[in-house]
XYZ file of C-alpha atoms in Angstrom:
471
model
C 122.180 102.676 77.203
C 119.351 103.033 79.503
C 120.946 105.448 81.961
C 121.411 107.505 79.542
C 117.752 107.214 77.953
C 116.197 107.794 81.431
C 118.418 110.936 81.373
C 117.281 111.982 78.141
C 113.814 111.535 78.493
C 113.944 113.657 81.900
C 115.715 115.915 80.470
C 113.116 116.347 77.168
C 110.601 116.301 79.724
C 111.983 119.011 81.423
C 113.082 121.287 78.565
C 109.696 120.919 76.852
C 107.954 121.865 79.748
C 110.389 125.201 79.726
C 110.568 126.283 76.464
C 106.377 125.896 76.440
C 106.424 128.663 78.908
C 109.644 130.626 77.890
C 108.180 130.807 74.425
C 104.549 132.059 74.850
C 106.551 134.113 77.873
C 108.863 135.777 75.380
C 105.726 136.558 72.856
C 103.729 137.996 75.167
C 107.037 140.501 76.609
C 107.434 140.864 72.468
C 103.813 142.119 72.170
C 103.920 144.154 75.624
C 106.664 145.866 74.092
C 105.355 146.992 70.791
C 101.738 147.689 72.395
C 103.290 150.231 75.100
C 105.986 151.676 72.194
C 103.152 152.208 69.904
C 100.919 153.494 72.716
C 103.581 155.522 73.765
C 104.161 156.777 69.971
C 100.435 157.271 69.263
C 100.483 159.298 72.634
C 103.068 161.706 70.822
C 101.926 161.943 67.714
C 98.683 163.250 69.506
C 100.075 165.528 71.628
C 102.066 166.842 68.966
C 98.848 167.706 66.866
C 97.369 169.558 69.139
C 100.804 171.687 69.716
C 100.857 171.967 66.106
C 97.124 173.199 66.015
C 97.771 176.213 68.098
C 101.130 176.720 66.095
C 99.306 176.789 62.832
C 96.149 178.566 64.129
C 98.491 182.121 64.688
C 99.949 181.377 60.491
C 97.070 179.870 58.327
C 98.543 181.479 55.344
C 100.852 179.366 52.865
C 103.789 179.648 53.776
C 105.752 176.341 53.096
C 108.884 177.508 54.927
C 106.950 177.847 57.796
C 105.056 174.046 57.646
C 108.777 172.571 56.256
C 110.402 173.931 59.469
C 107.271 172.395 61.375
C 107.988 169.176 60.087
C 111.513 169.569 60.294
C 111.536 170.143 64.264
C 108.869 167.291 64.672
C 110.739 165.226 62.903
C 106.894 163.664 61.653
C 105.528 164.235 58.281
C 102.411 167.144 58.362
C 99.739 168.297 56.138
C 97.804 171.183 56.752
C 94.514 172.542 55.052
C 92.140 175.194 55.110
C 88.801 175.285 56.132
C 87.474 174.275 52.932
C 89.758 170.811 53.234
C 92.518 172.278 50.724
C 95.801 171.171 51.038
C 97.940 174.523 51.629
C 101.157 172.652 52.512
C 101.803 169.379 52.639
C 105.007 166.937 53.575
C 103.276 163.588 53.024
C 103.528 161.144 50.035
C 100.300 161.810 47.927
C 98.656 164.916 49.501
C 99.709 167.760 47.137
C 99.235 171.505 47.957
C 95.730 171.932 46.300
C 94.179 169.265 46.122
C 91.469 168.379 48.919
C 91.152 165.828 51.475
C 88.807 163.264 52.000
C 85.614 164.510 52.641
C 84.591 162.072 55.323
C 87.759 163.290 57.337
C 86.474 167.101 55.960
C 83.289 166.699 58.150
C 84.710 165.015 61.067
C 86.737 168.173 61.902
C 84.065 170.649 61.134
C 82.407 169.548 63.720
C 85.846 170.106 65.726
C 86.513 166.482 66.290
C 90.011 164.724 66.294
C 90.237 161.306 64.451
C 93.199 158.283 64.078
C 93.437 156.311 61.494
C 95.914 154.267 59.459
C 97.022 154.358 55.951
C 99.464 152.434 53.604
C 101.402 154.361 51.209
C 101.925 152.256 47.770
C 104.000 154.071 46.454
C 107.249 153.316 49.430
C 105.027 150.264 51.206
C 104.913 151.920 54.320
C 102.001 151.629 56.612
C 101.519 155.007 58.803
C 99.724 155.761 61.888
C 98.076 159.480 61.647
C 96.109 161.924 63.708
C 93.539 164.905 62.449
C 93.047 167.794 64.259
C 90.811 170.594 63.521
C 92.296 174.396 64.174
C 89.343 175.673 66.032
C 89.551 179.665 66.337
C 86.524 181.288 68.772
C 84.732 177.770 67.871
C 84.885 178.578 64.516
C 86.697 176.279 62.177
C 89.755 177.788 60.452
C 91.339 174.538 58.737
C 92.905 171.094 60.208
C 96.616 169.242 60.936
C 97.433 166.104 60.111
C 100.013 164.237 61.431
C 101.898 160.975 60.268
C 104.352 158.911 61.771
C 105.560 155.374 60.279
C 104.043 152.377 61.721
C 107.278 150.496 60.513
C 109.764 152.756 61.951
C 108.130 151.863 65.325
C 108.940 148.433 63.955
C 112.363 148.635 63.140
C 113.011 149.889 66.497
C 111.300 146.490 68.206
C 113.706 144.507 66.070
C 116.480 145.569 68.423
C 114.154 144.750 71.387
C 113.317 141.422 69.556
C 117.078 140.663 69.042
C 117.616 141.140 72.681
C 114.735 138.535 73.435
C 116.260 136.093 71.580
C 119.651 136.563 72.591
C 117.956 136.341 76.446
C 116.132 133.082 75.044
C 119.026 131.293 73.804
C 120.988 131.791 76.782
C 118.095 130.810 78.965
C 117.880 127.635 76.841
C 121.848 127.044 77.299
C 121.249 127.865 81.070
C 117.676 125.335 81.152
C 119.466 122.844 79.103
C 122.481 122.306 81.458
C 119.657 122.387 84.478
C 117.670 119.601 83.110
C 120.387 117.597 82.483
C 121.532 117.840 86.423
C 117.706 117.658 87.349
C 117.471 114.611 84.917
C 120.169 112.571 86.394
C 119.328 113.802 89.532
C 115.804 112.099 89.810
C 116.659 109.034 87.548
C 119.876 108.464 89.949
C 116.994 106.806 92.477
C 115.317 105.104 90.116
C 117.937 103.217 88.889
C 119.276 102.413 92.305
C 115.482 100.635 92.240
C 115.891 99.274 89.466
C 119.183 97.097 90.822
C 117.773 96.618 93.729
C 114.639 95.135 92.429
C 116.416 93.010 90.299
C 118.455 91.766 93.120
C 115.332 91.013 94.841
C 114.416 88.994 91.745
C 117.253 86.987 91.857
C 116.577 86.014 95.297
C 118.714 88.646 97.341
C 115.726 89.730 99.822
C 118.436 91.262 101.965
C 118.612 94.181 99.550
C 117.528 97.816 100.743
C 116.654 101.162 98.918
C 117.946 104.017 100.688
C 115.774 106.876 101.296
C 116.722 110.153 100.921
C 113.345 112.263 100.591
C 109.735 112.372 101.708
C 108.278 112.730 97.847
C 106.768 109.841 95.457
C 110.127 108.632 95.001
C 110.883 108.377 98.583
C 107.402 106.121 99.178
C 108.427 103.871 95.924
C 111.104 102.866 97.911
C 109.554 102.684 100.889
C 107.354 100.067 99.060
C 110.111 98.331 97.133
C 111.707 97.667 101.306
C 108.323 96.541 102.450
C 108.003 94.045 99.355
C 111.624 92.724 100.404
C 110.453 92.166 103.672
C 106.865 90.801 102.630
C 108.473 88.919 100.461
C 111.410 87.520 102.706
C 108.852 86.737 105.219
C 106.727 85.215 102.836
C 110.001 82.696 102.057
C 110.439 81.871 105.905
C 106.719 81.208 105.966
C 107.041 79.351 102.994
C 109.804 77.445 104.518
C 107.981 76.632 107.845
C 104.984 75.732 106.301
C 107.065 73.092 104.282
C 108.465 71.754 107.452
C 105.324 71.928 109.576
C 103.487 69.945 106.767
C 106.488 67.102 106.962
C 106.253 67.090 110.058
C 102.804 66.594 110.544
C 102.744 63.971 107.703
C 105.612 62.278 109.895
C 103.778 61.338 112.864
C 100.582 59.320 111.258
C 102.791 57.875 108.189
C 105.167 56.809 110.986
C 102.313 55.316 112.947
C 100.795 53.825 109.880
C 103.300 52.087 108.419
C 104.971 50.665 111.916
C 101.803 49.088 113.093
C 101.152 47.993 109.709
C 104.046 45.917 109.750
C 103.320 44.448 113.065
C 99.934 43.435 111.563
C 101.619 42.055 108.691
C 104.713 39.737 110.323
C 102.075 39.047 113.032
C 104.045 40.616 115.760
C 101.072 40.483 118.408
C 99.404 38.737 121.319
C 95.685 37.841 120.741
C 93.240 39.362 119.377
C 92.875 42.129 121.637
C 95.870 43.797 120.618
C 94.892 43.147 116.920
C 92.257 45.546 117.710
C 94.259 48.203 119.785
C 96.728 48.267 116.563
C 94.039 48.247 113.828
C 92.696 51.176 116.085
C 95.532 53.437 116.187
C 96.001 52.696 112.442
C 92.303 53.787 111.837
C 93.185 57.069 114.446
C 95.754 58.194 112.316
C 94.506 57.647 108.742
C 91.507 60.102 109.845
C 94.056 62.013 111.375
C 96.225 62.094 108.217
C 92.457 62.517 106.281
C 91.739 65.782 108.318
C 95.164 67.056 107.992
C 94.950 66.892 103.903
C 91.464 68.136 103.865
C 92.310 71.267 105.889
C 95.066 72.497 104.461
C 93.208 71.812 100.665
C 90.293 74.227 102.443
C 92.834 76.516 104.010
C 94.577 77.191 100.660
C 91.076 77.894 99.064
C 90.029 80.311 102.086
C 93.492 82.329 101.269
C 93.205 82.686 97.504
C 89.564 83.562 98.014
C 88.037 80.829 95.518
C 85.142 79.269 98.526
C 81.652 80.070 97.743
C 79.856 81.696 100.183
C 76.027 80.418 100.599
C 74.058 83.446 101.751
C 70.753 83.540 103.513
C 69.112 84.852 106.079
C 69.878 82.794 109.522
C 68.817 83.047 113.211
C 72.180 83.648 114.825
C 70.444 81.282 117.961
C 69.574 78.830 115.920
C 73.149 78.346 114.279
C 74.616 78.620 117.884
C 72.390 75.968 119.264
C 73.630 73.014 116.584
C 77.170 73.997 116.995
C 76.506 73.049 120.635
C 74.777 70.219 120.406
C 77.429 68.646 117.893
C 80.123 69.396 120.627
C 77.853 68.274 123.813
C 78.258 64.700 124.220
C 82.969 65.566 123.628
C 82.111 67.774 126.071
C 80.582 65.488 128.602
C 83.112 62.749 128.603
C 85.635 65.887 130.155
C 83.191 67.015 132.275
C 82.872 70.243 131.094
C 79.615 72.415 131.157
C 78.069 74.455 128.173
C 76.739 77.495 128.835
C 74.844 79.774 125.980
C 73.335 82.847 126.673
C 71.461 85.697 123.997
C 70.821 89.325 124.626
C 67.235 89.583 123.745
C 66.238 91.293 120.513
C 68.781 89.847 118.616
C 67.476 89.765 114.733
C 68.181 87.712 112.092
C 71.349 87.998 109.825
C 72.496 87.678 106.646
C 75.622 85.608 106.326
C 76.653 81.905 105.264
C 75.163 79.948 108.328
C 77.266 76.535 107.257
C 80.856 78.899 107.445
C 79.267 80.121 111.127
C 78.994 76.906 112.258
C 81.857 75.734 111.045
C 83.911 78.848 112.597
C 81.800 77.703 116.314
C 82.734 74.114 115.737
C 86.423 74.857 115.228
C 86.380 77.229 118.367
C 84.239 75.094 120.892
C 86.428 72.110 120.234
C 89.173 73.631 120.696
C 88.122 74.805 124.069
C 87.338 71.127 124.921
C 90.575 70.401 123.834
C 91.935 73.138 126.197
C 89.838 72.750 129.482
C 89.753 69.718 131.757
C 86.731 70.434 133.981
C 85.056 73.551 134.142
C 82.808 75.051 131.644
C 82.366 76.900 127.710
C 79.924 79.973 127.602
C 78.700 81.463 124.609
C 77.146 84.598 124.880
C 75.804 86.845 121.653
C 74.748 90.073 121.984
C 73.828 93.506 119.083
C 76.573 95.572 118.734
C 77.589 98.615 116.705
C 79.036 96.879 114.176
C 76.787 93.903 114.321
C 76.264 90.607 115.743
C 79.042 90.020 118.822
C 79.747 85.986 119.746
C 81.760 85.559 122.439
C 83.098 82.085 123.126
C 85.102 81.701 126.813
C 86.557 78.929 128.665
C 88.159 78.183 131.732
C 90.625 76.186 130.440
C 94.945 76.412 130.493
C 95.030 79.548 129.034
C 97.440 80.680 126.531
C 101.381 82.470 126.884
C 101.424 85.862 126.272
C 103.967 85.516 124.002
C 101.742 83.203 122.297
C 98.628 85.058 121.656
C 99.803 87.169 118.934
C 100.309 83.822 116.515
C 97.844 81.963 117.855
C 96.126 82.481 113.974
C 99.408 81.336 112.176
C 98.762 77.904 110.639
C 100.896 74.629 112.498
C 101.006 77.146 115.904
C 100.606 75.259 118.960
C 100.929 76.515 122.627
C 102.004 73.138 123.544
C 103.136 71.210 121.073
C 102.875 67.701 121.937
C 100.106 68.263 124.083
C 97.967 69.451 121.150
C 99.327 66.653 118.770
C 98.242 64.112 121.705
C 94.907 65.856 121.567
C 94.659 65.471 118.092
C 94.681 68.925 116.930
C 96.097 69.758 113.145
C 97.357 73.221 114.522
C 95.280 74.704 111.771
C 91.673 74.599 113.031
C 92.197 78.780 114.482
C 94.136 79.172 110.941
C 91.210 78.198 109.275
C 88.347 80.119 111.789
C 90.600 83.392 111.209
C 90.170 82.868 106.877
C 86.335 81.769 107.889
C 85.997 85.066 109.578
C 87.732 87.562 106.768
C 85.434 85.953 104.249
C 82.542 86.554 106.168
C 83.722 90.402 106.772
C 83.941 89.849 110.564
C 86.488 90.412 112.807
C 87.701 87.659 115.315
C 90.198 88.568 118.673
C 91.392 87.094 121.612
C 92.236 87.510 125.297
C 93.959 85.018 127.552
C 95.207 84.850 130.825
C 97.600 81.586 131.853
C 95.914 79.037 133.922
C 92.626 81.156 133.526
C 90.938 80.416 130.600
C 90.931 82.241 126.794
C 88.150 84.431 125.354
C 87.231 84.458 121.667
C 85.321 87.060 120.516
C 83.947 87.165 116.852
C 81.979 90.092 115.209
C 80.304 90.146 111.796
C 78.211 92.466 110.290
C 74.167 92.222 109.491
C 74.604 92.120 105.773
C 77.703 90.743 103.857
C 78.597 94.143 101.608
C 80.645 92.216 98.991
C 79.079 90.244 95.892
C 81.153 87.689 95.171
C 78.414 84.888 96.948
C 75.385 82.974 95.569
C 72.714 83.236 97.541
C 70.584 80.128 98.861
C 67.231 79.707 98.266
């Protein structure tokens, strides 16, 4: 049932949008038609009063053989009058030998002009087209012609021309008819292939594909039907992952948790010492779990874009400088140097300073986290699109193979490593939402063994208005 009213619908379409052309198409051929006959008549009918003006000029006397046979040849009805307007022969409805014509039309020709007019005869209902024309002899004038021809004779004959439009319309409807219905199923043929294959989609069949056959609007709606399969498939695996990354995480501190709980509890230790060492690693991993819970609650936020933003004007240095001194005395107990240095001339900007600090925390720690040794530099300089803060270590570096997910939330170069470190696997998750909110742009460079390089941009003035500013 709904093939066919996609069909019909297209095919409505399409024979609406044809006859709306074919119609005013075949009116305006009709009227082109009668406007170049009737031209073409009126051309005739002029051309044959002025051969009838010399005719008559050589005869003005009444002869009404002479005028009949006029008429006759002509095949056109004539009247002809003297200089004085009198009718001397006529052939026309109610112009009678004798009587006079119209005096307007009388003084018109005296002064040897031609004139057209039109005139309905009540007597048969016809409506003629007729020409005066004065007989001029030496200048002088000797008399006048006129001469009729029916208006609806030239009609009759566009009824056969009008007959052959129609005939020529109904065929082209037949002809337009069978097209639309081949164009109709034609371009609903696609859609309805979309149609299945979004529904297969909606039952959970993301393997499904729309083929394309053509470059058009139709072509790109499938286009974007494949690339919601896919968005949507990988959406599922994400899904999926994210499910098992969470259970695992959960795993490790619940397992620590609950085993050194029940050593507490059947009182399965040495002295008091070890009391301590157990109560400690029970206290690790509750803030552990804690963090965990609390980032992926803020994470979730950051993606469905429901954090305020608290806008104000901040000194980029200033912002810069607390993040470091937060992370100085972690930094310290790994031997590892902070470095800061400012281009000068750096102004103020207008962001959220607390979600800038936050997104330097996150990336300073983990470079501790990363780097035994060596140093951190952060450098900030102007650049064309804004404020650049670059953030480098010389720490282990990260794969190559890693660097392209090293955004994706429970990613870890090394897994156990970072889990002994203490990491959630979603602090760079979180940075990368921190920075899209802000309207920055974060990258990153690594070399193995070398170090990584973080590099965050943002502009001088958030553009959107979904923020409160602080006051």
């Amino acid at each position: 049932m709904k093939i066919r009213g996609i069909v019909v619908k297209f095919g409505l379409i399409i024979m609406l949008l044809f006859l709306s052309i074919l119609i005013p198409f075949a009116i305006l051929i009709d009227r082109i038609f009668l406007n170049v006959y009737s031209l073409h008549v009126n051309e005739n009918v002029n051309e044959l009063a002025d051969k009838l003006e010399i005719a008559v000029s050589h005869s003005m006397k009444n002869e009404p053989e002479f005028y009949e046979y006029l008429s006759a040849i002509t095949d056109e009805e004539i009247v002809v009058f003297n200089e004085k307007g009198v009718i001397i022969s006529n052939h026309v409805f109610e112009f009678h030998t004798g009587t006079s014509i119209p005096k307007e039309w009388l003084k018109t020709m005296q002064k040897g002009e031609e004139f057209e007019r039109e005139r309905f005869d009540p007597i048969t209902f016809e409506k003629y087209f007729f020409v005066g024309q004065p007989i001029m002899v030496s200048d002088e004038f000797k008399g006048g012609v006129l001469v009729f021809s029916s208006i609806d004779e030239i009609h009759q004959k566009m009824h056969a021309v009008r007959d052959w439009i129609i005939i020529s319309i109904f065929a082209a409807i037949i002809l337009a008819l069978g097209y639309a219905i081949f164009l109709a199923k034609r371009l609903s043929k696609p859609l309805l292939k979309m149609e299945t294959a979004t529904r297969e989609i909606a039952r959970g069949n993301l393997s499904t594909k729309v083929q394309i056959n053509s470059n058009d609007e139709i072509g790109s709606l499938a286009s974007a039907i494949n690339d919601l399969s896919i968005e949507l498939n990988n959406y599922r695996t994400n899904r999926s992952e994210l499910l098992a990354n969470i259970s695992h995480e959960l795993r490790t501190p619940i397992s620590y948790l609950k085993g050194y709980a029940q050593v507490i509890k059947d009182g399965q230790y040495k002295d008091e010492e070890e009391l301590k060492v157990y109560s400690g690693i029970i206290e690790k991993e509750s803030e552990r779990l804690a963090k965990l819970i609390e980032e992926l609650f803020e994470l979730s936020k950051m993606e469905e874009g429901i954090i305020n933003l608290y806008v104000q004007s901040i000194e980029v240095e200033e912002v810069i400088e607390s993040a470091l001194q937060k992370v100085e005395l972690k930094a310290k107990k790994k031997n590892i140097s902070l470095l800061y240095e400012t281009e000068k001339g750096i102004s103020s900007i207008l962001t959220d300073g607390l979600r800038l600090e936050q997104i330097l925390l996150n990336l300073l720690e983990n470079a501790i986290n990363y780097t035994e040794k060596g140093s951190i530099s952060v450098e900030t300089k102007k650049c064309k699109s804004g404020i650049c803060i670059t953030v480098e270590d010389t720490g282990l570096g990260i794969p190559e193979v890693d660097i392209p997910f090293i955004f994706d939330r429970f990613h870890r170069v090394e897994k156990s490593r970072s889990r002994h470190m203490g990491g959630t696997g979603l602090g760079l998750a979180i940075v990368f939402e921190l920075v899209k909110q802000l309207e920055g742009t974060i990258t990153v460079e690594s070399e193995l063994g070398k170090g990584s390089k973080f590099q965050l941009t943002l502009p001088d003035e958030l553009q959107k208005k979904s923020y409160k500013n602080k006051n």
